[in-house]
Coordinates of C-alpha atoms in Angstrom, one line a residue:
M1 CA 145.7 70.7 130.6
S2 CA 142.1 71.7 129.1
I3 CA 140.4 75.3 129.1
V4 CA 136.6 74.2 130.7
V5 CA 134.0 76.5 130.0
T6 CA 130.6 76.0 131.6
G7 CA 127.3 77.1 130.3
A8 CA 128.8 76.8 126.9
T9 CA 125.1 76.8 125.2
G10 CA 124.3 80.2 126.7
H11 CA 125.0 83.5 124.7
L12 CA 128.1 84.4 126.5
G13 CA 129.7 80.6 126.7
R14 CA 129.1 80.3 123.1
H15 CA 131.1 83.6 122.3
V16 CA 133.9 82.2 124.7
V17 CA 134.4 78.7 123.0
E18 CA 134.3 80.6 119.5
Q19 CA 137.1 82.8 120.3
L20 CA 139.0 80.3 122.0
L21 CA 139.0 78.2 118.9
E22 CA 140.8 81.2 117.4
K23 CA 143.5 80.9 119.9
V24 CA 144.1 77.4 121.0
P25 CA 143.7 73.7 119.6
A26 CA 140.2 72.5 119.7
D27 CA 141.1 69.3 121.9
Q28 CA 142.1 71.4 124.7
V29 CA 138.8 73.1 125.0
T30 CA 136.3 71.6 127.1
A31 CA 132.6 72.9 126.7
V32 CA 130.3 72.2 129.9
V33 CA 126.9 71.7 129.0
R34 CA 123.2 70.1 129.9
T35 CA 122.1 69.5 126.5
P36 CA 125.1 68.0 124.5
E37 CA 123.0 68.1 121.4
K38 CA 123.0 71.9 121.3
V39 CA 126.7 71.7 120.6
A40 CA 127.2 68.6 118.3
D41 CA 128.8 71.8 115.8
L42 CA 131.4 72.3 118.4
A43 CA 132.0 68.3 118.9
E44 CA 132.5 68.0 115.2
R45 CA 135.1 70.7 115.1
G46 CA 137.3 68.9 117.8
V47 CA 135.9 70.5 121.1
K48 CA 135.4 67.9 124.1
I49 CA 132.2 67.8 125.4
A50 CA 131.3 67.2 129.3
T51 CA 127.5 66.9 130.4
A52 CA 126.8 68.4 133.7
D53 CA 124.2 70.1 135.7
Y54 CA 124.8 72.6 138.6
N55 CA 122.0 71.0 140.1
A56 CA 123.4 67.6 140.2
P57 CA 126.8 67.7 141.9
E58 CA 127.6 64.2 141.1
T59 CA 127.9 65.1 137.5
F60 CA 131.0 67.1 138.0
D61 CA 132.9 64.5 139.6
G62 CA 136.0 63.8 138.0
L63 CA 135.4 66.7 135.2
F64 CA 138.2 68.8 135.9
A65 CA 141.7 67.6 136.1
A66 CA 144.8 69.3 138.0
G67 CA 146.2 72.2 135.7
D68 CA 142.7 73.1 133.8
K69 CA 141.6 76.5 133.4
V70 CA 137.9 77.0 134.4
L71 CA 135.5 79.5 133.5
L72 CA 132.5 79.3 135.5
I73 CA 129.7 81.5 133.6
S74 CA 127.4 82.5 136.4
G75 CA 124.1 80.4 136.1
N76 CA 120.7 82.1 135.1
E77 CA 118.2 80.2 137.5
F78 CA 117.5 82.9 139.9
D79 CA 115.1 80.5 141.6
K80 CA 117.4 77.7 142.2
G81 CA 119.9 78.9 144.7
R82 CA 122.7 80.1 142.4
V83 CA 125.4 80.3 145.0
G84 CA 124.6 76.8 145.7
Q85 CA 124.9 75.6 142.5
H86 CA 128.4 77.6 141.7
Q87 CA 129.7 76.0 144.9
V88 CA 129.1 72.6 143.5
V89 CA 131.6 73.8 140.3
I90 CA 133.8 75.5 142.9
N91 CA 134.3 72.1 145.0
A92 CA 135.0 70.0 142.1
A93 CA 137.5 72.6 140.9
Q94 CA 139.1 72.2 144.2
A95 CA 139.1 68.6 144.7
A96 CA 140.8 68.5 141.3
G97 CA 143.5 71.3 141.8
V98 CA 143.0 73.4 138.9
A99 CA 145.3 76.2 138.1
L100 CA 142.6 78.9 137.6
F101 CA 139.4 79.4 138.6
A102 CA 137.5 82.6 136.4
Y103 CA 134.0 83.4 137.4
T104 CA 131.8 86.1 135.5
S105 CA 130.3 88.2 138.1
A106 CA 129.1 91.6 138.6
P107 CA 130.6 95.2 139.3
G108 CA 131.7 95.9 142.6
T109 CA 130.0 98.8 142.7
L110 CA 126.4 97.3 142.3
T111 CA 124.4 97.1 145.1
A112 CA 121.2 96.0 143.3
A113 CA 119.4 92.7 144.7
L114 CA 121.2 91.2 141.1
A115 CA 124.5 91.4 142.8
D116 CA 123.8 89.4 146.0
D117 CA 124.2 86.1 144.1
H118 CA 127.5 87.4 142.8
R119 CA 129.0 88.5 146.1
G120 CA 128.1 85.0 147.6
T121 CA 129.9 83.2 145.1
E122 CA 132.9 85.2 145.3
K123 CA 133.2 84.5 149.1
A124 CA 132.8 81.1 148.6
L125 CA 135.7 81.3 145.5
L126 CA 137.9 83.4 147.8
E127 CA 137.3 80.7 150.7
S128 CA 138.1 77.7 148.5
G129 CA 141.8 78.8 148.2
L130 CA 141.8 78.3 144.3
P131 CA 143.6 80.6 142.0
Y132 CA 141.0 83.0 141.2
A133 CA 140.0 85.5 138.5
L134 CA 137.1 87.6 139.3
L135 CA 135.8 88.8 135.6
R136 CA 132.9 91.6 137.2
N137 CA 131.1 91.9 133.9
G138 CA 129.1 95.2 133.6
W139 CA 125.9 95.5 131.6
Y140 CA 125.5 93.9 128.3
H141 CA 124.4 96.2 124.9
E142 CA 122.3 93.4 124.5
N143 CA 120.4 93.5 127.2
Y144 CA 118.7 96.3 125.4
T145 CA 119.2 95.9 121.6
E146 CA 117.7 92.3 121.9
N147 CA 114.7 94.0 123.5
L148 CA 114.0 96.5 120.7
A149 CA 110.4 95.4 119.7
P150 CA 108.5 97.3 122.7
V151 CA 110.6 100.1 122.3
L152 CA 109.7 100.1 118.3
E153 CA 106.1 99.4 118.7
Y154 CA 105.4 102.1 121.4
N155 CA 108.1 104.6 119.8
A156 CA 109.5 104.8 123.7
V157 CA 112.7 103.7 125.8
T158 CA 110.9 103.0 129.0
H159 CA 113.1 102.7 132.4
A160 CA 113.6 103.8 135.8
A161 CA 117.2 105.2 135.4
G162 CA 116.6 108.6 135.6
E163 CA 119.7 110.3 134.2
G164 CA 122.0 107.6 135.0
R165 CA 124.4 106.3 132.9
V166 CA 125.7 102.5 131.7
S167 CA 129.2 101.6 130.8
S168 CA 127.8 98.6 128.5
A169 CA 129.8 96.6 126.5
S170 CA 128.9 93.9 123.7
R171 CA 128.9 89.9 124.9
A172 CA 131.7 89.7 122.2
D173 CA 133.9 92.3 124.4
Y174 CA 133.6 90.4 127.4
A175 CA 133.9 87.2 125.9
A176 CA 137.5 88.3 124.7
A177 CA 138.6 89.6 128.0
A178 CA 137.6 86.1 129.3
V179 CA 139.7 84.3 126.6
A180 CA 142.4 86.8 127.4
V181 CA 142.5 86.0 131.2
L182 CA 142.3 81.9 130.1
T183 CA 144.7 82.1 127.6
G184 CA 147.4 84.2 129.3
E185 CA 149.3 84.6 132.3
G186 CA 149.6 86.3 135.4
H187 CA 146.0 86.6 135.9
E188 CA 145.7 84.5 139.6
N189 CA 144.4 86.2 142.2
K190 CA 142.9 89.0 140.1
T191 CA 139.9 91.3 140.1
Y192 CA 138.9 93.1 137.1
E193 CA 136.0 95.8 136.6
L194 CA 134.6 95.1 133.5
G195 CA 132.7 97.8 131.4
G196 CA 132.5 99.7 128.3
D197 CA 134.7 102.5 127.4
V198 CA 131.6 105.1 127.0
A199 CA 129.0 105.5 129.4
W200 CA 125.6 106.6 128.0
S201 CA 122.3 107.9 129.0
F202 CA 118.8 106.9 128.4
T203 CA 118.0 110.2 126.6
E204 CA 121.6 109.4 124.7
Y205 CA 120.2 105.6 123.6
A206 CA 116.8 107.0 122.7
A207 CA 118.0 109.6 120.7
E208 CA 120.7 107.1 119.0
L209 CA 117.5 105.0 118.4
S210 CA 115.8 107.9 117.1
R211 CA 118.9 108.6 114.5
Q212 CA 118.9 104.9 113.0
T213 CA 115.4 104.3 112.7
G214 CA 114.3 107.8 111.5
K215 CA 111.4 107.4 114.0
E216 CA 110.8 109.7 116.9
I217 CA 111.7 107.5 119.9
A218 CA 110.8 109.1 123.3
N219 CA 113.2 108.8 126.8
N220 CA 110.0 107.6 129.2
A221 CA 111.6 107.9 132.7
V222 CA 109.5 106.2 135.2
S223 CA 109.3 105.2 138.7
V224 CA 111.3 101.8 139.7
E225 CA 107.8 101.0 141.1
A226 CA 105.7 101.7 137.9
F227 CA 108.6 100.0 136.0
A228 CA 108.3 96.9 138.1
G229 CA 104.5 97.0 137.2
I230 CA 105.1 97.7 133.3
L231 CA 107.4 94.3 133.4
T232 CA 105.1 92.5 135.6
G233 CA 102.5 93.5 132.7
A234 CA 104.3 92.4 130.2
G235 CA 104.5 89.1 131.5
L236 CA 107.8 88.6 133.8
P237 CA 107.6 87.2 137.1
E238 CA 107.3 89.6 139.8
P239 CA 110.5 88.5 141.4
L240 CA 112.6 89.2 138.3
A241 CA 110.6 92.1 137.4
A242 CA 111.5 93.7 140.7
T243 CA 115.1 92.5 140.2
L244 CA 115.3 94.3 136.9
A245 CA 113.8 97.4 138.2
G246 CA 116.1 97.2 141.1
V247 CA 119.0 97.4 138.3
D248 CA 117.6 100.8 137.3
A249 CA 117.5 102.1 140.5
S250 CA 121.3 101.4 140.7
V251 CA 122.0 102.6 137.4
E252 CA 120.2 106.3 138.5
K253 CA 122.6 106.1 141.4
G254 CA 125.7 105.8 139.1
E255 CA 126.7 102.0 140.2
L256 CA 126.9 100.7 136.5
V257 CA 129.6 103.2 135.2
V258 CA 132.5 101.4 135.1
D259 CA 135.6 103.3 134.1
S260 CA 138.5 101.2 135.2
G261 CA 139.8 100.5 131.7
D262 CA 140.2 97.0 132.2
L263 CA 137.9 95.6 129.3
S264 CA 139.8 97.1 126.6
R265 CA 143.1 96.6 128.1
L266 CA 142.3 93.2 128.5
T267 CA 141.3 92.6 125.1
G268 CA 143.8 95.2 123.6
R269 CA 141.3 97.1 121.5
P270 CA 138.4 99.5 122.1
T271 CA 135.0 98.2 123.4
T272 CA 132.2 97.9 120.7
P273 CA 130.3 101.3 120.6
L274 CA 126.5 101.2 121.5
A275 CA 125.5 102.6 118.1
D276 CA 127.1 99.3 116.6
A277 CA 125.1 96.9 118.8
I278 CA 121.9 99.0 117.8
A279 CA 122.8 98.7 114.3
A280 CA 123.2 95.1 114.4
A281 CA 119.9 94.9 116.0
L282 CA 118.0 96.7 113.8
K283 CA 119.5 95.0 111.1
G284 CA 118.7 91.3 112.5

């Protein structure tokens, strides 16, 4: 039996593998990657490395074995038909008869276009008959804290979320939840709505940035259309800019408030405060 993690070179995947190694022997962990050179350090520590690509279905032939637990981390190639890519992994897992298939999805309340691929993948997974665990990850602190350069350059947090609130948590928090599901028992056919313990507004975010930097960081709320224009002006492709601006529209409607408590329950600890993530980013 192996615990198999796809997308293991990504930010979340790397966190998951590192945390798995604290719980299970390295030879029980398989990291699925497209570029094995990027995980040479994991191979040296005894992690099994499998090379496969969502866009090449044959690379998943025989990758899984009966009894494996699989974590499919959603792909980030928005222009390549993510549901089709994910279906490749589901089909291979179905053929092998894996014991559990976990998928990193999006909150059930999210109606933004970003959620469409997740809903499509969830449907495919449920139709496969595999024992599943839906990890409906909320927003990540790092979506904001890793993009502080323009905020600090212009002394403003620009967004289109109005007074909407976000229940974000750190990547490490979401990884810990995935590890709890992959190493625990009784998670078959469960759906977890995952988010941070404390929901915050952009007014509070700007205030916390001001406090930690000693600068006056303004809360610059704009329309969804204006925000999409700012993002394209910064070099993002129009479809991606529209998708991200659409998430802000969902934030304003309250769709990224997750108050289930599932994340801290699964991890057995409180989620990482936004202030801690800001502090880490400013140090980095």
